[in-house]
């Protein structure tokens, strides 16, 4: 359409009139507001908005908002922990996942050179995997930590480590606690393969007595640091089946 014909001129004039009318109304409202409030003293309620273009808002108490936020977060964490704790996984879902983990442990230590270096036998690894599988399938394990420790300048230094974290309702503790157990060479002048198991709160004294006859490896109380500070962590892979999962982390 030619912008110089009558129809174009008509719509152009109509649009200009509408825009001018709306601008005039806005300026009139602003002038009225300024004339009305210019000579008034400042109100003590400086937290309120008294313009004709916005609704009044009360001042927010930041401390109260912070407390409400913290309370809601705690409630949400409690609900999430309860849901995880109440969720029961079927044995047919846990068993294959745990088997993959124990197979992974056996694969890591199957070379003759590694077994000779760290003074471990196939029977010892089989016993450890057997105990780990029983405890994990009963829901008593939080994680299994495996470290390869070599000797450098007369001290044991971690060369590589793996951590298998199971589904757990509580916090996943990164440092070792006295209720953990480990399997390792006690001679600190020799390289060692260290395996640490961290229990869950469900592994009570009664549960220990019930499973005492089914545990084969000579586990000992562990107080060592397994944070693997010198090493860099990376999520390597996950084993899962119908919601139950074991996450493997590698530290190197």
JSON list of C-alpha atoms in Angstrom, two decimals:
[
{"chain": "A", "resi": 1, "resn": "UNK", "atom": "CA", "xyz": [0.00, 0.00, 0.00]},
{"chain": "A", "resi": 2, "resn": "UNK", "atom": "CA", "xyz": [1.22, 3.48, -0.91]},
{"chain": "A", "resi": 3, "resn": "UNK", "atom": "CA", "xyz": [1.83, 5.49, 2.27]},
{"chain": "A", "resi": 4, "resn": "UNK", "atom": "CA", "xyz": [0.54, 8.62, 0.56]},
{"chain": "A", "resi": 5, "resn": "UNK", "atom": "CA", "xyz": [-2.97, 7.38, -0.29]},
{"chain": "A", "resi": 6, "resn": "UNK", "atom": "CA", "xyz": [-6.03, 8.33, 1.75]},
{"chain": "A", "resi": 7, "resn": "UNK", "atom": "CA", "xyz": [-6.30, 5.06, 3.70]},
{"chain": "A", "resi": 8, "resn": "UNK", "atom": "CA", "xyz": [-2.69, 5.18, 4.86]},
{"chain": "A", "resi": 9, "resn": "UNK", "atom": "CA", "xyz": [-3.02, 8.83, 5.87]},
{"chain": "A", "resi": 10, "resn": "UNK", "atom": "CA", "xyz": [-6.22, 8.04, 7.80]},
{"chain": "A", "resi": 11, "resn": "UNK", "atom": "CA", "xyz": [-4.63, 5.23, 9.85]},
{"chain": "A", "resi": 12, "resn": "UNK", "atom": "CA", "xyz": [-1.49, 7.22, 10.45]},
{"chain": "A", "resi": 13, "resn": "UNK", "atom": "CA", "xyz": [-3.49, 10.14, 11.85]},
{"chain": "A", "resi": 14, "resn": "UNK", "atom": "CA", "xyz": [-5.58, 7.76, 13.98]},
{"chain": "A", "resi": 15, "resn": "UNK", "atom": "CA", "xyz": [-2.49, 6.14, 15.48]},
{"chain": "A", "resi": 16, "resn": "UNK", "atom": "CA", "xyz": [-0.94, 9.54, 16.21]},
{"chain": "A", "resi": 17, "resn": "UNK", "atom": "CA", "xyz": [-4.11, 10.68, 17.96]},
{"chain": "A", "resi": 18, "resn": "UNK", "atom": "CA", "xyz": [-4.24, 7.54, 20.13]},
{"chain": "A", "resi": 19, "resn": "UNK", "atom": "CA", "xyz": [-0.58, 7.78, 21.08]},
{"chain": "A", "resi": 20, "resn": "UNK", "atom": "CA", "xyz": [-0.88, 11.46, 21.88]},
{"chain": "A", "resi": 21, "resn": "UNK", "atom": "CA", "xyz": [-4.00, 10.82, 23.97]},
{"chain": "A", "resi": 22, "resn": "UNK", "atom": "CA", "xyz": [-2.32, 8.08, 26.04]},
{"chain": "A", "resi": 23, "resn": "UNK", "atom": "CA", "xyz": [0.80, 10.21, 26.54]},
{"chain": "A", "resi": 24, "resn": "UNK", "atom": "CA", "xyz": [-1.32, 13.12, 27.64]},
{"chain": "A", "resi": 25, "resn": "UNK", "atom": "CA", "xyz": [-3.15, 10.97, 30.21]},
{"chain": "A", "resi": 26, "resn": "UNK", "atom": "CA", "xyz": [0.11, 9.61, 31.59]},
{"chain": "A", "resi": 27, "resn": "UNK", "atom": "CA", "xyz": [1.57, 13.14, 31.92]},
{"chain": "A", "resi": 28, "resn": "UNK", "atom": "CA", "xyz": [-1.59, 14.39, 33.61]},
{"chain": "A", "resi": 29, "resn": "UNK", "atom": "CA", "xyz": [-1.45, 11.55, 36.17]},
{"chain": "A", "resi": 30, "resn": "UNK", "atom": "CA", "xyz": [2.20, 12.18, 36.86]},
{"chain": "A", "resi": 31, "resn": "UNK", "atom": "CA", "xyz": [1.68, 15.95, 37.24]},
{"chain": "A", "resi": 32, "resn": "UNK", "atom": "CA", "xyz": [-1.21, 15.39, 39.66]},
{"chain": "A", "resi": 33, "resn": "UNK", "atom": "CA", "xyz": [0.89, 13.01, 41.77]},
{"chain": "A", "resi": 34, "resn": "UNK", "atom": "CA", "xyz": [3.84, 15.44, 41.91]},
{"chain": "A", "resi": 35, "resn": "UNK", "atom": "CA", "xyz": [1.63, 18.41, 42.76]},
{"chain": "A", "resi": 36, "resn": "UNK", "atom": "CA", "xyz": [-0.11, 16.42, 45.48]},
{"chain": "A", "resi": 37, "resn": "UNK", "atom": "CA", "xyz": [2.94, 15.00, 47.23]},
{"chain": "A", "resi": 38, "resn": "UNK", "atom": "CA", "xyz": [5.66, 17.59, 46.62]},
{"chain": "A", "resi": 39, "resn": "UNK", "atom": "CA", "xyz": [4.85, 19.81, 49.60]},
{"chain": "A", "resi": 40, "resn": "UNK", "atom": "CA", "xyz": [4.12, 16.91, 52.01]},
{"chain": "A", "resi": 41, "resn": "UNK", "atom": "CA", "xyz": [6.67, 15.93, 54.62]},
{"chain": "A", "resi": 42, "resn": "UNK", "atom": "CA", "xyz": [8.41, 12.63, 54.34]},
{"chain": "A", "resi": 43, "resn": "UNK", "atom": "CA", "xyz": [6.48, 9.84, 55.97]},
{"chain": "A", "resi": 44, "resn": "UNK", "atom": "CA", "xyz": [8.03, 7.53, 58.52]},
{"chain": "A", "resi": 45, "resn": "UNK", "atom": "CA", "xyz": [6.64, 4.67, 56.48]},
{"chain": "A", "resi": 46, "resn": "UNK", "atom": "CA", "xyz": [9.34, 5.08, 53.87]},
{"chain": "A", "resi": 47, "resn": "UNK", "atom": "CA", "xyz": [9.00, 1.45, 53.02]},
{"chain": "A", "resi": 48, "resn": "UNK", "atom": "CA", "xyz": [5.66, 1.96, 51.26]},
{"chain": "A", "resi": 49, "resn": "UNK", "atom": "CA", "xyz": [5.08, 2.99, 47.64]},
{"chain": "A", "resi": 50, "resn": "UNK", "atom": "CA", "xyz": [2.40, 5.66, 47.01]},
{"chain": "A", "resi": 51, "resn": "UNK", "atom": "CA", "xyz": [2.48, 6.12, 43.28]},
{"chain": "A", "resi": 52, "resn": "UNK", "atom": "CA", "xyz": [-0.65, 5.81, 41.12]},
{"chain": "A", "resi": 53, "resn": "UNK", "atom": "CA", "xyz": [1.22, 3.27, 38.97]},
{"chain": "A", "resi": 54, "resn": "UNK", "atom": "CA", "xyz": [2.25, 0.64, 41.56]},
{"chain": "A", "resi": 55, "resn": "UNK", "atom": "CA", "xyz": [0.64, -1.23, 44.44]},
{"chain": "A", "resi": 56, "resn": "UNK", "atom": "CA", "xyz": [1.80, -0.58, 47.96]},
{"chain": "A", "resi": 57, "resn": "UNK", "atom": "CA", "xyz": [4.28, -3.13, 49.35]},
{"chain": "A", "resi": 58, "resn": "UNK", "atom": "CA", "xyz": [5.29, -3.65, 52.94]},
{"chain": "A", "resi": 59, "resn": "UNK", "atom": "CA", "xyz": [8.93, -3.82, 53.89]},
{"chain": "A", "resi": 60, "resn": "UNK", "atom": "CA", "xyz": [10.27, -7.37, 54.08]},
{"chain": "A", "resi": 61, "resn": "UNK", "atom": "CA", "xyz": [11.99, -8.44, 57.26]},
{"chain": "A", "resi": 62, "resn": "UNK", "atom": "CA", "xyz": [15.17, -10.02, 55.94]},
{"chain": "A", "resi": 63, "resn": "UNK", "atom": "CA", "xyz": [15.94, -11.88, 59.14]},
{"chain": "A", "resi": 64, "resn": "UNK", "atom": "CA", "xyz": [12.45, -13.40, 59.24]},
{"chain": "A", "resi": 65, "resn": "UNK", "atom": "CA", "xyz": [12.70, -14.36, 55.59]},
{"chain": "A", "resi": 66, "resn": "UNK", "atom": "CA", "xyz": [16.06, -16.02, 56.26]},
{"chain": "A", "resi": 67, "resn": "UNK", "atom": "CA", "xyz": [14.64, -18.03, 59.17]},
{"chain": "A", "resi": 68, "resn": "UNK", "atom": "CA", "xyz": [11.65, -19.12, 57.12]},
{"chain": "A", "resi": 69, "resn": "UNK", "atom": "CA", "xyz": [13.95, -20.19, 54.31]},
{"chain": "A", "resi": 70, "resn": "UNK", "atom": "CA", "xyz": [16.16, -22.23, 56.66]},
{"chain": "A", "resi": 71, "resn": "UNK", "atom": "CA", "xyz": [13.12, -23.87, 58.25]},
{"chain": "A", "resi": 72, "resn": "UNK", "atom": "CA", "xyz": [11.64, -24.84, 54.90]},
{"chain": "A", "resi": 73, "resn": "UNK", "atom": "CA", "xyz": [14.98, -26.30, 53.76]},
{"chain": "A", "resi": 74, "resn": "UNK", "atom": "CA", "xyz": [15.25, -28.41, 56.90]},
{"chain": "A", "resi": 75, "resn": "UNK", "atom": "CA", "xyz": [11.72, -29.68, 56.46]},
{"chain": "A", "resi": 76, "resn": "UNK", "atom": "CA", "xyz": [12.43, -30.56, 52.84]},
{"chain": "A", "resi": 77, "resn": "UNK", "atom": "CA", "xyz": [15.60, -32.46, 53.79]},
{"chain": "A", "resi": 78, "resn": "UNK", "atom": "CA", "xyz": [13.71, -34.33, 56.49]},
{"chain": "A", "resi": 79, "resn": "UNK", "atom": "CA", "xyz": [10.97, -35.28, 54.04]},
{"chain": "A", "resi": 80, "resn": "UNK", "atom": "CA", "xyz": [13.48, -36.42, 51.44]},
{"chain": "A", "resi": 81, "resn": "UNK", "atom": "CA", "xyz": [15.42, -38.49, 53.98]},
{"chain": "A", "resi": 82, "resn": "UNK", "atom": "CA", "xyz": [12.17, -40.08, 55.22]},
{"chain": "A", "resi": 83, "resn": "UNK", "atom": "CA", "xyz": [11.10, -40.96, 51.70]},
{"chain": "A", "resi": 84, "resn": "UNK", "atom": "CA", "xyz": [14.46, -42.58, 50.94]},
{"chain": "A", "resi": 85, "resn": "UNK", "atom": "CA", "xyz": [14.49, -44.42, 54.27]},
{"chain": "A", "resi": 86, "resn": "UNK", "atom": "CA", "xyz": [10.96, -45.76, 53.79]},
{"chain": "A", "resi": 87, "resn": "UNK", "atom": "CA", "xyz": [11.63, -46.88, 50.24]},
{"chain": "A", "resi": 88, "resn": "UNK", "atom": "CA", "xyz": [12.41, -50.59, 50.19]},
{"chain": "A", "resi": 89, "resn": "UNK", "atom": "CA", "xyz": [14.26, -52.11, 47.27]},
{"chain": "A", "resi": 90, "resn": "UNK", "atom": "CA", "xyz": [13.50, -55.63, 46.19]},
{"chain": "A", "resi": 91, "resn": "UNK", "atom": "CA", "xyz": [16.32, -58.19, 46.60]},
{"chain": "A", "resi": 92, "resn": "UNK", "atom": "CA", "xyz": [16.20, -58.92, 42.88]},
{"chain": "A", "resi": 93, "resn": "UNK", "atom": "CA", "xyz": [17.08, -55.25, 42.25]},
{"chain": "A", "resi": 94, "resn": "UNK", "atom": "CA", "xyz": [19.88, -55.03, 44.82]},
{"chain": "A", "resi": 95, "resn": "UNK", "atom": "CA", "xyz": [21.57, -58.35, 44.07]},
{"chain": "A", "resi": 96, "resn": "UNK", "atom": "CA", "xyz": [22.66, -57.68, 40.45]},
{"chain": "A", "resi": 97, "resn": "UNK", "atom": "CA", "xyz": [23.94, -54.19, 41.30]},
{"chain": "A", "resi": 98, "resn": "UNK", "atom": "CA", "xyz": [26.02, -55.46, 44.22]},
{"chain": "A", "resi": 99, "resn": "UNK", "atom": "CA", "xyz": [27.33, -58.30, 42.07]},
{"chain": "A", "resi": 100, "resn": "UNK", "atom": "CA", "xyz": [28.60, -55.79, 39.50]},
{"chain": "A", "resi": 101, "resn": "UNK", "atom": "CA", "xyz": [30.41, -53.93, 42.26]},
{"chain": "A", "resi": 102, "resn": "UNK", "atom": "CA", "xyz": [32.09, -57.05, 43.69]},
{"chain": "A", "resi": 103, "resn": "UNK", "atom": "CA", "xyz": [33.00, -58.18, 40.19]},
{"chain": "A", "resi": 104, "resn": "UNK", "atom": "CA", "xyz": [34.60, -54.77, 39.69]},
{"chain": "A", "resi": 105, "resn": "UNK", "atom": "CA", "xyz": [36.61, -55.21, 42.90]},
{"chain": "A", "resi": 106, "resn": "UNK", "atom": "CA", "xyz": [37.84, -58.61, 41.78]},
{"chain": "A", "resi": 107, "resn": "UNK", "atom": "CA", "xyz": [38.78, -57.26, 38.37]},
{"chain": "A", "resi": 108, "resn": "UNK", "atom": "CA", "xyz": [40.89, -54.49, 39.92]},
{"chain": "A", "resi": 109, "resn": "UNK", "atom": "CA", "xyz": [42.97, -57.02, 41.84]},
{"chain": "A", "resi": 110, "resn": "UNK", "atom": "CA", "xyz": [43.13, -59.94, 39.43]},
{"chain": "A", "resi": 111, "resn": "UNK", "atom": "CA", "xyz": [46.62, -59.28, 38.02]},
{"chain": "A", "resi": 112, "resn": "UNK", "atom": "CA", "xyz": [49.42, -61.37, 39.52]},
{"chain": "A", "resi": 113, "resn": "UNK", "atom": "CA", "xyz": [51.81, -58.40, 39.56]},
{"chain": "A", "resi": 114, "resn": "UNK", "atom": "CA", "xyz": [49.41, -56.33, 41.67]},
{"chain": "A", "resi": 115, "resn": "UNK", "atom": "CA", "xyz": [48.74, -59.19, 44.09]},
{"chain": "A", "resi": 116, "resn": "UNK", "atom": "CA", "xyz": [52.43, -59.85, 44.51]},
{"chain": "A", "resi": 117, "resn": "UNK", "atom": "CA", "xyz": [53.16, -56.15, 45.01]},
{"chain": "A", "resi": 118, "resn": "UNK", "atom": "CA", "xyz": [50.46, -55.62, 47.64]},
{"chain": "A", "resi": 119, "resn": "UNK", "atom": "CA", "xyz": [50.79, -59.08, 49.22]},
{"chain": "A", "resi": 120, "resn": "UNK", "atom": "CA", "xyz": [47.17, -60.12, 48.75]},
{"chain": "A", "resi": 121, "resn": "UNK", "atom": "CA", "xyz": [45.76, -63.49, 47.77]},
{"chain": "A", "resi": 122, "resn": "UNK", "atom": "CA", "xyz": [42.76, -64.49, 45.71]},
{"chain": "A", "resi": 123, "resn": "UNK", "atom": "CA", "xyz": [41.18, -66.06, 48.80]},
{"chain": "A", "resi": 124, "resn": "UNK", "atom": "CA", "xyz": [41.42, -62.76, 50.70]},
{"chain": "A", "resi": 125, "resn": "UNK", "atom": "CA", "xyz": [39.75, -60.82, 47.89]},
{"chain": "A", "resi": 126, "resn": "UNK", "atom": "CA", "xyz": [37.01, -63.46, 47.64]},
{"chain": "A", "resi": 127, "resn": "UNK", "atom": "CA", "xyz": [36.34, -63.20, 51.38]},
{"chain": "A", "resi": 128, "resn": "UNK", "atom": "CA", "xyz": [36.16, -59.40, 51.23]},
{"chain": "A", "resi": 129, "resn": "UNK", "atom": "CA", "xyz": [33.77, -59.46, 48.27]},
{"chain": "A", "resi": 130, "resn": "UNK", "atom": "CA", "xyz": [31.62, -62.08, 50.02]},
{"chain": "A", "resi": 131, "resn": "UNK", "atom": "CA", "xyz": [31.30, -59.93, 53.15]},
{"chain": "A", "resi": 132, "resn": "UNK", "atom": "CA", "xyz": [30.68, -56.76, 51.15]},
{"chain": "A", "resi": 133, "resn": "UNK", "atom": "CA", "xyz": [27.91, -58.43, 49.18]},
{"chain": "A", "resi": 134, "resn": "UNK", "atom": "CA", "xyz": [26.13, -59.71, 52.31]},
{"chain": "A", "resi": 135, "resn": "UNK", "atom": "CA", "xyz": [26.29, -56.34, 54.09]},
{"chain": "A", "resi": 136, "resn": "UNK", "atom": "CA", "xyz": [25.28, -54.35, 51.00]},
{"chain": "A", "resi": 137, "resn": "UNK", "atom": "CA", "xyz": [22.28, -56.58, 50.23]},
{"chain": "A", "resi": 138, "resn": "UNK", "atom": "CA", "xyz": [21.06, -56.22, 53.82]},
{"chain": "A", "resi": 139, "resn": "UNK", "atom": "CA", "xyz": [21.32, -52.42, 53.57]},
{"chain": "A", "resi": 140, "resn": "UNK", "atom": "CA", "xyz": [24.13, -52.12, 56.12]},
{"chain": "A", "resi": 141, "resn": "UNK", "atom": "CA", "xyz": [26.76, -50.48, 53.93]},
{"chain": "A", "resi": 142, "resn": "UNK", "atom": "CA", "xyz": [27.09, -46.79, 53.15]},
{"chain": "A", "resi": 143, "resn": "UNK", "atom": "CA", "xyz": [30.18, -47.07, 50.98]},
{"chain": "A", "resi": 144, "resn": "UNK", "atom": "CA", "xyz": [33.21, -49.22, 50.22]},
{"chain": "A", "resi": 145, "resn": "UNK", "atom": "CA", "xyz": [36.55, -47.47, 49.80]},
{"chain": "A", "resi": 146, "resn": "UNK", "atom": "CA", "xyz": [39.54, -49.10, 48.12]},
{"chain": "A", "resi": 147, "resn": "UNK", "atom": "CA", "xyz": [43.02, -47.53, 48.04]},
{"chain": "A", "resi": 148, "resn": "UNK", "atom": "CA", "xyz": [46.27, -48.54, 46.38]},
{"chain": "A", "resi": 149, "resn": "UNK", "atom": "CA", "xyz": [49.12, -47.33, 48.59]},
{"chain": "A", "resi": 150, "resn": "UNK", "atom": "CA", "xyz": [52.78, -47.31, 47.53]},
{"chain": "A", "resi": 151, "resn": "UNK", "atom": "CA", "xyz": [55.92, -46.46, 49.43]},
{"chain": "A", "resi": 152, "resn": "UNK", "atom": "CA", "xyz": [57.64, -43.14, 48.68]},
{"chain": "A", "resi": 153, "resn": "UNK", "atom": "CA", "xyz": [60.47, -41.81, 50.86]},
{"chain": "A", "resi": 154, "resn": "UNK", "atom": "CA", "xyz": [59.60, -44.29, 53.60]},
{"chain": "A", "resi": 155, "resn": "UNK", "atom": "CA", "xyz": [55.90, -43.31, 53.79]},
{"chain": "A", "resi": 156, "resn": "UNK", "atom": "CA", "xyz": [52.75, -44.76, 52.32]},
{"chain": "A", "resi": 157, "resn": "UNK", "atom": "CA", "xyz": [51.31, -42.56, 49.59]},
{"chain": "A", "resi": 158, "resn": "UNK", "atom": "CA", "xyz": [47.96, -43.16, 47.91]},
{"chain": "A", "resi": 159, "resn": "UNK", "atom": "CA", "xyz": [48.41, -43.70, 44.20]},
{"chain": "A", "resi": 160, "resn": "UNK", "atom": "CA", "xyz": [44.81, -44.40, 43.30]},
{"chain": "A", "resi": 161, "resn": "UNK", "atom": "CA", "xyz": [41.53, -44.97, 45.09]},
{"chain": "A", "resi": 162, "resn": "UNK", "atom": "CA", "xyz": [37.97, -46.06, 44.34]},
{"chain": "A", "resi": 163, "resn": "UNK", "atom": "CA", "xyz": [34.80, -45.46, 46.30]},
{"chain": "A", "resi": 164, "resn": "UNK", "atom": "CA", "xyz": [31.51, -47.29, 45.80]},
{"chain": "A", "resi": 165, "resn": "UNK", "atom": "CA", "xyz": [28.64, -45.35, 47.38]},
{"chain": "A", "resi": 166, "resn": "UNK", "atom": "CA", "xyz": [25.33, -47.14, 47.99]},
{"chain": "A", "resi": 167, "resn": "UNK", "atom": "CA", "xyz": [21.88, -45.67, 48.41]},
{"chain": "A", "resi": 168, "resn": "UNK", "atom": "CA", "xyz": [21.76, -44.16, 51.90]},
{"chain": "A", "resi": 169, "resn": "UNK", "atom": "CA", "xyz": [19.15, -42.08, 53.76]},
{"chain": "A", "resi": 170, "resn": "UNK", "atom": "CA", "xyz": [21.60, -40.19, 55.99]},
{"chain": "A", "resi": 171, "resn": "UNK", "atom": "CA", "xyz": [24.44, -37.87, 55.12]},
{"chain": "A", "resi": 172, "resn": "UNK", "atom": "CA", "xyz": [27.30, -39.38, 53.21]},
{"chain": "A", "resi": 173, "resn": "UNK", "atom": "CA", "xyz": [30.25, -38.91, 55.50]},
{"chain": "A", "resi": 174, "resn": "UNK", "atom": "CA", "xyz": [33.46, -38.20, 53.62]},
{"chain": "A", "resi": 175, "resn": "UNK", "atom": "CA", "xyz": [35.80, -39.01, 56.49]},
{"chain": "A", "resi": 176, "resn": "UNK", "atom": "CA", "xyz": [36.23, -42.31, 58.22]},
{"chain": "A", "resi": 177, "resn": "UNK", "atom": "CA", "xyz": [34.57, -43.03, 61.57]},
{"chain": "A", "resi": 178, "resn": "UNK", "atom": "CA", "xyz": [35.40, -45.61, 64.27]},
{"chain": "A", "resi": 179, "resn": "UNK", "atom": "CA", "xyz": [32.45, -47.81, 63.30]},
{"chain": "A", "resi": 180, "resn": "UNK", "atom": "CA", "xyz": [34.13, -48.60, 59.98]},
{"chain": "A", "resi": 181, "resn": "UNK", "atom": "CA", "xyz": [36.32, -51.62, 59.37]},
{"chain": "A", "resi": 182, "resn": "UNK", "atom": "CA", "xyz": [39.20, -52.20, 56.99]},
{"chain": "A", "resi": 183, "resn": "UNK", "atom": "CA", "xyz": [41.40, -54.85, 55.44]},
{"chain": "A", "resi": 184, "resn": "UNK", "atom": "CA", "xyz": [45.02, -53.87, 54.82]},
{"chain": "A", "resi": 185, "resn": "UNK", "atom": "CA", "xyz": [48.61, -54.89, 55.32]},
{"chain": "A", "resi": 186, "resn": "UNK", "atom": "CA", "xyz": [49.68, -53.69, 58.77]},
{"chain": "A", "resi": 187, "resn": "UNK", "atom": "CA", "xyz": [53.33, -53.36, 57.79]},
{"chain": "A", "resi": 188, "resn": "UNK", "atom": "CA", "xyz": [53.57, -49.66, 56.92]},
{"chain": "A", "resi": 189, "resn": "UNK", "atom": "CA", "xyz": [56.94, -50.17, 55.24]},
{"chain": "A", "resi": 190, "resn": "UNK", "atom": "CA", "xyz": [55.31, -52.22, 52.49]},
{"chain": "A", "resi": 191, "resn": "UNK", "atom": "CA", "xyz": [52.82, -51.28, 49.74]},
{"chain": "A", "resi": 192, "resn": "UNK", "atom": "CA", "xyz": [49.26, -52.12, 50.67]},
{"chain": "A", "resi": 193, "resn": "UNK", "atom": "CA", "xyz": [45.76, -52.50, 49.30]},
{"chain": "A", "resi": 194, "resn": "UNK", "atom": "CA", "xyz": [43.36, -50.92, 51.80]},
{"chain": "A", "resi": 195, "resn": "UNK", "atom": "CA", "xyz": [39.64, -51.71, 51.77]},
{"chain": "A", "resi": 196, "resn": "UNK", "atom": "CA", "xyz": [37.39, -49.74, 54.13]},
{"chain": "A", "resi": 197, "resn": "UNK", "atom": "CA", "xyz": [33.68, -50.35, 54.70]},
{"chain": "A", "resi": 198, "resn": "UNK", "atom": "CA", "xyz": [31.47, -47.65, 56.24]},
{"chain": "A", "resi": 199, "resn": "UNK", "atom": "CA", "xyz": [28.36, -48.89, 58.02]},
{"chain": "A", "resi": 200, "resn": "UNK", "atom": "CA", "xyz": [24.90, -47.32, 58.06]},
{"chain": "A", "resi": 201, "resn": "UNK", "atom": "CA", "xyz": [22.91, -46.64, 61.23]},
{"chain": "A", "resi": 202, "resn": "UNK", "atom": "CA", "xyz": [20.91, -49.85, 60.63]},
{"chain": "A", "resi": 203, "resn": "UNK", "atom": "CA", "xyz": [23.95, -52.00, 61.38]},
{"chain": "A", "resi": 204, "resn": "UNK", "atom": "CA", "xyz": [23.28, -52.24, 65.09]},
{"chain": "A", "resi": 205, "resn": "UNK", "atom": "CA", "xyz": [24.84, -54.54, 67.66]},
{"chain": "A", "resi": 206, "resn": "UNK", "atom": "CA", "xyz": [22.04, -57.07, 67.15]},
{"chain": "A", "resi": 207, "resn": "UNK", "atom": "CA", "xyz": [22.64, -57.04, 63.38]},
{"chain": "A", "resi": 208, "resn": "UNK", "atom": "CA", "xyz": [26.35, -57.65, 63.96]},
{"chain": "A", "resi": 209, "resn": "UNK", "atom": "CA", "xyz": [25.59, -60.66, 66.14]},
{"chain": "A", "resi": 210, "resn": "UNK", "atom": "CA", "xyz": [23.18, -62.07, 63.55]},
{"chain": "A", "resi": 211, "resn": "UNK", "atom": "CA", "xyz": [25.74, -61.82, 60.74]},
{"chain": "A", "resi": 212, "resn": "UNK", "atom": "CA", "xyz": [28.82, -62.73, 62.77]},
{"chain": "A", "resi": 213, "resn": "UNK", "atom": "CA", "xyz": [28.85, -66.30, 61.49]},
{"chain": "A", "resi": 214, "resn": "UNK", "atom": "CA", "xyz": [28.51, -65.17, 57.85]},
{"chain": "A", "resi": 215, "resn": "UNK", "atom": "CA", "xyz": [31.45, -62.72, 57.86]},
{"chain": "A", "resi": 216, "resn": "UNK", "atom": "CA", "xyz": [34.67, -64.43, 56.75]},
{"chain": "A", "resi": 217, "resn": "UNK", "atom": "CA", "xyz": [37.39, -61.76, 56.39]},
{"chain": "A", "resi": 218, "resn": "UNK", "atom": "CA", "xyz": [39.28, -60.58, 59.53]},
{"chain": "A", "resi": 219, "resn": "UNK", "atom": "CA", "xyz": [38.10, -56.96, 59.49]},
{"chain": "A", "resi": 220, "resn": "UNK", "atom": "CA", "xyz": [39.59, -54.49, 61.98]},
{"chain": "A", "resi": 221, "resn": "UNK", "atom": "CA", "xyz": [38.44, -51.14, 63.36]},
{"chain": "A", "resi": 222, "resn": "UNK", "atom": "CA", "xyz": [39.48, -48.27, 61.09]},
{"chain": "A", "resi": 223, "resn": "UNK", "atom": "CA", "xyz": [40.55, -44.81, 62.22]},
{"chain": "A", "resi": 224, "resn": "UNK", "atom": "CA", "xyz": [42.50, -43.77, 59.13]},
{"chain": "A", "resi": 225, "resn": "UNK", "atom": "CA", "xyz": [41.79, -40.79, 56.93]},
{"chain": "A", "resi": 226, "resn": "UNK", "atom": "CA", "xyz": [40.15, -41.73, 53.63]},
{"chain": "A", "resi": 227, "resn": "UNK", "atom": "CA", "xyz": [39.36, -38.30, 52.27]},
{"chain": "A", "resi": 228, "resn": "UNK", "atom": "CA", "xyz": [41.99, -38.79, 49.52]},
{"chain": "A", "resi": 229, "resn": "UNK", "atom": "CA", "xyz": [43.05, -35.15, 49.72]},
{"chain": "A", "resi": 230, "resn": "UNK", "atom": "CA", "xyz": [46.10, -35.38, 47.41]},
{"chain": "A", "resi": 231, "resn": "UNK", "atom": "CA", "xyz": [44.02, -37.04, 44.70]},
{"chain": "A", "resi": 232, "resn": "UNK", "atom": "CA", "xyz": [41.41, -35.66, 42.33]},
{"chain": "A", "resi": 233, "resn": "UNK", "atom": "CA", "xyz": [37.93, -37.19, 42.41]},
{"chain": "A", "resi": 234, "resn": "UNK", "atom": "CA", "xyz": [35.78, -38.00, 39.41]},
{"chain": "A", "resi": 235, "resn": "UNK", "atom": "CA", "xyz": [32.50, -39.91, 39.03]},
{"chain": "A", "resi": 236, "resn": "UNK", "atom": "CA", "xyz": [33.45, -42.87, 36.94]},
{"chain": "A", "resi": 237, "resn": "UNK", "atom": "CA", "xyz": [30.28, -44.88, 36.47]},
{"chain": "A", "resi": 238, "resn": "UNK", "atom": "CA", "xyz": [26.98, -45.98, 38.04]},
{"chain": "A", "resi": 239, "resn": "UNK", "atom": "CA", "xyz": [25.49, -49.40, 38.56]},
{"chain": "A", "resi": 240, "resn": "UNK", "atom": "CA", "xyz": [21.69, -49.31, 38.91]},
{"chain": "A", "resi": 241, "resn": "UNK", "atom": "CA", "xyz": [18.59, -51.45, 38.71]},
{"chain": "A", "resi": 242, "resn": "UNK", "atom": "CA", "xyz": [15.03, -50.17, 39.24]},
{"chain": "A", "resi": 243, "resn": "UNK", "atom": "CA", "xyz": [16.05, -47.23, 41.42]},
{"chain": "A", "resi": 244, "resn": "UNK", "atom": "CA", "xyz": [18.78, -48.88, 43.47]},
{"chain": "A", "resi": 245, "resn": "UNK", "atom": "CA", "xyz": [22.19, -47.58, 42.44]},
{"chain": "A", "resi": 246, "resn": "UNK", "atom": "CA", "xyz": [25.85, -47.78, 43.37]},
{"chain": "A", "resi": 247, "resn": "UNK", "atom": "CA", "xyz": [28.04, -44.91, 42.23]},
{"chain": "A", "resi": 248, "resn": "UNK", "atom": "CA", "xyz": [31.72, -45.47, 41.61]},
{"chain": "A", "resi": 249, "resn": "UNK", "atom": "CA", "xyz": [34.17, -42.62, 42.11]},
{"chain": "A", "resi": 250, "resn": "UNK", "atom": "CA", "xyz": [37.81, -42.78, 41.12]},
{"chain": "A", "resi": 251, "resn": "UNK", "atom": "CA", "xyz": [40.54, -40.76, 42.84]},
{"chain": "A", "resi": 252, "resn": "UNK", "atom": "CA", "xyz": [43.77, -40.39, 40.92]}
]
